[in-house]
Amino acid sequence: QVQLVQSGAEVKKPGASVKVSCKASGYTFTSYGISWVRQAPGQGLEWMGWISAYNGNTNYAQKLQGRVTMTTDTSTSTAYMELRSLRSDDTAVYYCARDGRLTGTTHYWGQGTLVTVSS
Amino acid sequence: EIVLTQSPGTLSLSPGERATLSCRASQSVSSSYLAWYQQKPGQAPRLLIYGASSRATGIPDRFSGSGSGTDFTLTISRLEPEDFAVYYCQQYGSSPRKLTFGGGTKVEIK
């Protein structure tokens, strides 16, 4: 079965960087892209961007351009999301997600990674 | 850029009642690319409906989606205790890949 397992919670200071991993299993990793979505405490869902696991093409949300980088390691079936110059309003749960074969949208989700930015 | 507006913000209903949730897009959305999610506290979102009206695998038939153009609806025919949660609509595009979420509707027990 499809599984996405994310790295553990992080606490960072303002201005630092964080890199969250998302290890995929149960399918051919390069057949699907990975989206990243975040959710600030008590708030809604915000799409951060997408990466093709096939060729590394990316599309980032405009508000995060220049601060976010998404990569993949096909040898370990792992996707990464790095966010730089962290601010307090980056405090959120970060999710990776994969499309369903038939649904065409984010169907399989990781468990989420809490990133806390605090001085 | 498409903006999705969900209403109401909160819906207070009793188990057994019918829930009707609205999602309005700022411009026309292809029905093929409108989805609904359920999210409970501490959990990742769960896909309920894709293509505006198709239920994802394992989703009970009390959940149904409808609509086209700029107006979409999620209906829960008879609320079960486990249905009290927050619901999000989502528009998804493929070229380039992009997702847009609505602000959510909380369905709470009256």
mmCIF file of C-alpha atoms in Angstrom:
data_model
loop_
_atom_site.group_PDB
_atom_site.id
_atom_site.type_symbol
_atom_site.label_atom_id
_atom_site.label_comp_id
_atom_site.label_asym_id
_atom_site.label_seq_id
_atom_site.Cartn_x
_atom_site.Cartn_y
_atom_site.Cartn_z
ATOM 1 C CA GLN A 1 0.000 0.000 0.000
ATOM 2 C CA VAL A 2 1.087 3.550 -0.636
ATOM 3 C CA GLN A 3 2.790 5.123 2.373
ATOM 4 C CA LEU A 4 4.404 8.486 2.885
ATOM 5 C CA VAL A 5 6.414 8.745 6.103
ATOM 6 C CA GLN A 6 7.707 12.147 7.111
ATOM 7 C CA SER A 7 10.555 13.194 9.367
ATOM 8 C CA GLY A 8 9.996 14.293 12.938
ATOM 9 C CA ALA A 9 9.099 17.603 14.494
ATOM 10 C CA GLU A 10 11.572 20.481 14.340
ATOM 11 C CA VAL A 11 12.149 23.619 16.387
ATOM 12 C CA LYS A 12 14.023 26.391 14.630
ATOM 13 C CA LYS A 13 15.029 29.964 15.353
ATOM 14 C CA PRO A 14 13.959 32.823 13.104
ATOM 15 C CA GLY A 15 16.267 33.112 10.123
ATOM 16 C CA ALA A 16 17.238 29.446 10.148
ATOM 17 C CA SER A 17 16.381 26.783 7.586
ATOM 18 C CA VAL A 18 14.488 23.523 7.884
ATOM 19 C CA LYS A 19 14.496 20.465 5.654
ATOM 20 C CA VAL A 20 11.597 18.025 5.922
ATOM 21 C CA SER A 21 11.761 14.576 4.351
ATOM 22 C CA CYS A 22 9.004 12.366 2.982
ATOM 23 C CA LYS A 23 9.880 8.721 2.340
ATOM 24 C CA ALA A 24 7.599 6.937 -0.091
ATOM 25 C CA SER A 25 6.877 3.234 -0.339
ATOM 26 C CA GLY A 26 4.378 0.910 -1.974
ATOM 27 C CA TYR A 27 4.658 2.298 -5.491
ATOM 28 C CA THR A 28 7.138 3.291 -8.202
ATOM 29 C CA PHE A 29 8.449 6.581 -6.837
ATOM 30 C CA THR A 30 9.229 8.160 -10.197
ATOM 31 C CA SER A 31 5.679 7.614 -11.494
ATOM 32 C CA TYR A 32 4.113 10.401 -9.417
ATOM 33 C CA GLY A 33 4.906 13.912 -8.295
ATOM 34 C CA ILE A 34 4.847 15.056 -4.691
ATOM 35 C CA SER A 35 2.968 18.112 -3.453
ATOM 36 C CA TRP A 36 3.770 19.931 -0.245
ATOM 37 C CA VAL A 37 0.981 21.552 1.774
ATOM 38 C CA ARG A 38 1.231 23.358 5.097
ATOM 39 C CA GLN A 39 -1.231 24.282 7.795
ATOM 40 C CA ALA A 40 -0.587 26.951 10.408
ATOM 41 C CA PRO A 41 -2.131 26.338 13.851
ATOM 42 C CA GLY A 42 -5.905 26.677 13.652
ATOM 43 C CA GLN A 43 -5.730 27.738 10.004
ATOM 44 C CA GLY A 44 -6.550 26.246 6.612
ATOM 45 C CA LEU A 45 -4.482 24.364 4.067
ATOM 46 C CA GLU A 46 -1.886 26.193 1.978
ATOM 47 C CA TRP A 47 -0.276 24.659 -1.092
ATOM 48 C CA MET A 48 3.475 25.241 -1.159
ATOM 49 C CA GLY A 49 4.507 23.586 -4.387
ATOM 50 C CA TRP A 50 5.018 20.399 -6.350
ATOM 51 C CA ILE A 51 7.928 18.390 -7.658
ATOM 52 C CA SER A 52 8.010 15.734 -10.337
ATOM 53 C CA ALA A 53 9.779 12.654 -9.036
ATOM 54 C CA TYR A 54 10.381 11.672 -12.670
ATOM 55 C CA ASN A 55 12.480 14.629 -13.813
ATOM 56 C CA GLY A 56 12.724 17.029 -10.861
ATOM 57 C CA ASN A 57 10.567 19.755 -12.428
ATOM 58 C CA THR A 58 9.057 22.028 -9.815
ATOM 59 C CA ASN A 59 6.291 24.590 -9.446
ATOM 60 C CA TYR A 60 6.328 26.717 -6.295
ATOM 61 C CA ALA A 61 3.667 28.927 -4.782
ATOM 62 C CA GLN A 62 4.474 32.495 -5.676
ATOM 63 C CA LYS A 63 4.576 33.690 -2.056
ATOM 64 C CA LEU A 64 7.339 31.189 -1.243
ATOM 65 C CA GLN A 65 9.466 31.674 -4.375
ATOM 66 C CA GLY A 66 13.058 32.202 -3.392
ATOM 67 C CA ARG A 67 12.694 30.652 0.071
ATOM 68 C CA VAL A 68 11.600 27.105 -0.752
ATOM 69 C CA THR A 69 13.390 24.304 -2.570
ATOM 70 C CA MET A 70 11.910 20.885 -3.277
ATOM 71 C CA THR A 71 14.088 17.970 -4.289
ATOM 72 C CA THR A 72 13.909 14.209 -4.592
ATOM 73 C CA ASP A 73 16.334 11.331 -4.129
ATOM 74 C CA THR A 74 15.147 8.517 -6.377
ATOM 75 C CA SER A 75 17.683 6.087 -4.895
ATOM 76 C CA THR A 76 15.863 6.238 -1.570
ATOM 77 C CA SER A 77 12.362 7.188 -2.827
ATOM 78 C CA THR A 78 12.458 10.288 -0.671
ATOM 79 C CA ALA A 79 11.220 13.801 -1.320
ATOM 80 C CA TYR A 80 12.549 16.834 0.534
ATOM 81 C CA MET A 81 11.240 20.311 1.195
ATOM 82 C CA GLU A 82 13.660 22.975 2.432
ATOM 83 C CA LEU A 83 12.398 26.330 3.675
ATOM 84 C CA ARG A 84 14.909 29.095 4.391
ATOM 85 C CA SER A 85 14.856 32.387 6.279
ATOM 86 C CA LEU A 86 12.236 31.047 8.641
ATOM 87 C CA ARG A 87 9.795 33.455 10.312
ATOM 88 C CA SER A 88 7.354 32.911 13.123
ATOM 89 C CA ASP A 89 4.493 32.696 10.642
ATOM 90 C CA ASP A 90 6.155 29.633 9.061
ATOM 91 C CA THR A 91 5.161 27.714 12.185
ATOM 92 C CA ALA A 92 2.901 25.011 10.793
ATOM 93 C CA VAL A 93 2.357 21.342 10.146
ATOM 94 C CA TYR A 94 3.935 20.465 6.819
ATOM 95 C CA TYR A 95 2.459 17.642 4.731
ATOM 96 C CA CYS A 96 3.686 15.812 1.664
ATOM 97 C CA ALA A 97 1.063 14.239 -0.588
ATOM 98 C CA ARG A 98 0.831 12.139 -3.738
ATOM 99 C CA ASP A 99 -1.845 12.018 -6.392
ATOM 100 C CA GLY A 100 -4.106 9.047 -6.770
ATOM 101 C CA ARG A 101 -3.874 7.099 -10.022
ATOM 102 C CA LEU A 102 -7.555 7.611 -10.774
ATOM 103 C CA THR A 103 -8.362 10.718 -8.760
ATOM 104 C CA GLY A 104 -5.809 13.054 -10.313
ATOM 105 C CA THR A 105 -5.287 14.964 -7.081
ATOM 106 C CA THR A 106 -3.661 14.594 -3.681
ATOM 107 C CA HIS A 107 -4.965 11.280 -2.384
ATOM 108 C CA TYR A 108 -2.190 9.889 -0.226
ATOM 109 C CA TRP A 109 -0.817 12.065 2.563
ATOM 110 C CA GLY A 110 2.080 11.873 4.958
ATOM 111 C CA GLN A 111 1.418 12.120 8.669
ATOM 112 C CA GLY A 112 2.629 15.705 8.841
ATOM 113 C CA THR A 113 5.687 17.350 10.389
ATOM 114 C CA LEU A 114 5.330 20.157 12.904
ATOM 115 C CA VAL A 115 7.855 22.918 12.387
ATOM 116 C CA THR A 116 7.964 25.493 15.164
ATOM 117 C CA VAL A 117 9.808 28.755 14.600
ATOM 118 C CA SER A 118 10.552 30.508 17.853
ATOM 119 C CA SER A 119 13.327 32.552 19.384
ATOM 120 C CA GLU B 1 -5.426 33.197 -9.830
ATOM 121 C CA ILE B 2 -8.507 31.299 -8.699
ATOM 122 C CA VAL B 3 -9.851 32.000 -5.217
ATOM 123 C CA LEU B 4 -12.191 29.473 -3.581
ATOM 124 C CA THR B 5 -14.655 30.811 -0.999
ATOM 125 C CA GLN B 6 -16.401 28.323 1.260
ATOM 126 C CA SER B 7 -19.606 28.977 3.155
ATOM 127 C CA PRO B 8 -20.744 28.908 5.816
ATOM 128 C CA GLY B 9 -17.673 29.129 7.983
ATOM 129 C CA THR B 10 -19.325 26.965 10.619
ATOM 130 C CA LEU B 11 -22.350 24.702 10.345
ATOM 131 C CA SER B 12 -24.021 23.578 13.576
ATOM 132 C CA LEU B 13 -26.123 20.479 13.054
ATOM 133 C CA SER B 14 -27.319 17.382 14.896
ATOM 134 C CA PRO B 15 -26.523 13.774 13.993
ATOM 135 C CA GLY B 16 -28.969 12.531 11.367
ATOM 136 C CA GLU B 17 -29.407 15.954 9.785
ATOM 137 C CA ARG B 18 -28.405 16.904 6.256
ATOM 138 C CA ALA B 19 -25.351 19.107 5.704
ATOM 139 C CA THR B 20 -24.928 21.297 2.646
ATOM 140 C CA LEU B 21 -21.536 22.964 2.158
ATOM 141 C CA SER B 22 -20.793 25.498 -0.545
ATOM 142 C CA CYS B 23 -17.625 26.288 -2.493
ATOM 143 C CA ARG B 24 -17.624 29.243 -4.871
ATOM 144 C CA ALA B 25 -14.779 29.930 -7.300
ATOM 145 C CA SER B 26 -13.716 33.408 -8.435
ATOM 146 C CA GLN B 27 -13.679 32.148 -12.018
ATOM 147 C CA SER B 28 -14.991 29.095 -13.813
ATOM 148 C CA VAL B 29 -13.397 25.817 -12.758
ATOM 149 C CA SER B 30 -13.432 22.650 -14.789
ATOM 150 C CA SER B 31 -15.586 20.140 -12.943
ATOM 151 C CA SER B 32 -12.926 17.570 -13.596
ATOM 152 C CA TYR B 33 -10.616 19.350 -11.219
ATOM 153 C CA LEU B 34 -12.649 20.097 -8.086
ATOM 154 C CA ALA B 35 -12.189 18.004 -4.957
ATOM 155 C CA TRP B 36 -13.436 17.900 -1.370
ATOM 156 C CA TYR B 37 -11.500 16.840 1.739
ATOM 157 C CA GLN B 38 -12.379 16.058 5.327
ATOM 158 C CA GLN B 39 -9.950 16.849 8.116
ATOM 159 C CA LYS B 40 -10.193 15.885 11.766
ATOM 160 C CA PRO B 41 -7.993 17.361 14.518
ATOM 161 C CA GLY B 42 -4.448 16.029 14.431
ATOM 162 C CA GLN B 43 -4.992 14.182 11.163
ATOM 163 C CA ALA B 44 -4.028 14.716 7.556
ATOM 164 C CA PRO B 45 -6.799 15.643 5.120
ATOM 165 C CA ARG B 46 -8.781 12.762 3.643
ATOM 166 C CA LEU B 47 -9.945 12.882 0.043
ATOM 167 C CA LEU B 48 -13.729 12.470 -0.210
ATOM 168 C CA ILE B 49 -14.726 13.659 -3.685
ATOM 169 C CA TYR B 50 -12.778 14.280 -6.890
ATOM 170 C CA GLY B 51 -13.920 15.455 -10.285
ATOM 171 C CA ALA B 52 -16.649 17.400 -8.463
ATOM 172 C CA SER B 53 -18.877 14.318 -7.992
ATOM 173 C CA SER B 54 -16.860 11.076 -7.860
ATOM 174 C CA ARG B 55 -16.385 9.467 -4.478
ATOM 175 C CA ALA B 56 -12.898 8.316 -3.577
ATOM 176 C CA THR B 57 -12.380 4.679 -2.655
ATOM 177 C CA GLY B 58 -13.998 3.723 0.611
ATOM 178 C CA ILE B 59 -16.031 6.912 1.046
ATOM 179 C CA PRO B 60 -19.609 6.239 2.216
ATOM 180 C CA ASP B 61 -22.408 7.105 -0.194
ATOM 181 C CA ARG B 62 -23.899 9.614 2.253
ATOM 182 C CA PHE B 63 -21.227 11.968 0.863
ATOM 183 C CA SER B 64 -22.023 13.462 -2.535
ATOM 184 C CA GLY B 65 -20.624 16.284 -4.607
ATOM 185 C CA SER B 66 -22.238 18.369 -7.300
ATOM 186 C CA GLY B 67 -21.881 21.589 -9.203
ATOM 187 C CA SER B 68 -20.172 23.167 -12.162
ATOM 188 C CA GLY B 69 -18.658 26.441 -13.327
ATOM 189 C CA THR B 70 -18.171 28.534 -10.210
ATOM 190 C CA ASP B 71 -20.565 26.874 -7.748
ATOM 191 C CA PHE B 72 -19.951 23.520 -6.115
ATOM 192 C CA THR B 73 -21.649 21.708 -3.248
ATOM 193 C CA LEU B 74 -20.750 18.913 -0.858
ATOM 194 C CA THR B 75 -23.765 17.220 0.691
ATOM 195 C CA ILE B 76 -23.738 14.830 3.624
ATOM 196 C CA SER B 77 -27.167 13.218 3.540
ATOM 197 C CA ARG B 78 -27.372 12.104 7.163
ATOM 198 C CA LEU B 79 -24.653 13.170 9.560
ATOM 199 C CA GLU B 80 -22.942 10.417 11.505
ATOM 200 C CA PRO B 81 -20.976 11.238 14.696
ATOM 201 C CA GLU B 82 -17.694 10.703 12.836
ATOM 202 C CA ASP B 83 -18.625 13.311 10.193
ATOM 203 C CA PHE B 84 -18.135 16.287 12.489
ATOM 204 C CA ALA B 85 -14.946 17.778 11.118
ATOM 205 C CA VAL B 86 -13.591 20.524 8.864
ATOM 206 C CA TYR B 87 -14.193 20.262 5.115
ATOM 207 C CA TYR B 88 -12.104 21.866 2.385
ATOM 208 C CA CYS B 89 -12.706 22.249 -1.315
ATOM 209 C CA GLN B 90 -9.728 22.195 -3.654
ATOM 210 C CA GLN B 91 -9.143 23.119 -7.254
ATOM 211 C CA TYR B 92 -6.317 21.277 -8.971
ATOM 212 C CA GLY B 93 -4.525 22.073 -12.163
ATOM 213 C CA SER B 94 -2.015 19.991 -14.028
ATOM 214 C CA SER B 95 -0.059 22.307 -16.303
ATOM 215 C CA PRO B 96 1.671 23.568 -14.325
ATOM 216 C CA ARG B 97 0.782 21.504 -11.301
ATOM 217 C CA LYS B 98 -0.978 23.737 -8.769
ATOM 218 C CA LEU B 99 -3.500 23.305 -5.963
ATOM 219 C CA THR B 100 -5.815 25.901 -4.469
ATOM 220 C CA PHE B 101 -7.770 25.316 -1.267
ATOM 221 C CA GLY B 102 -10.845 27.003 0.086
ATOM 222 C CA GLY B 103 -10.836 28.366 3.617
ATOM 223 C CA GLY B 104 -12.814 25.452 5.044
ATOM 224 C CA THR B 105 -16.197 24.823 6.661
ATOM 225 C CA LYS B 106 -16.378 23.408 10.162
ATOM 226 C CA VAL B 107 -19.286 21.063 10.768
ATOM 227 C CA GLU B 108 -19.926 20.986 14.502
ATOM 228 C CA ILE B 109 -22.398 19.221 16.741
ATOM 229 C CA LYS B 110 -25.353 21.372 17.673
#
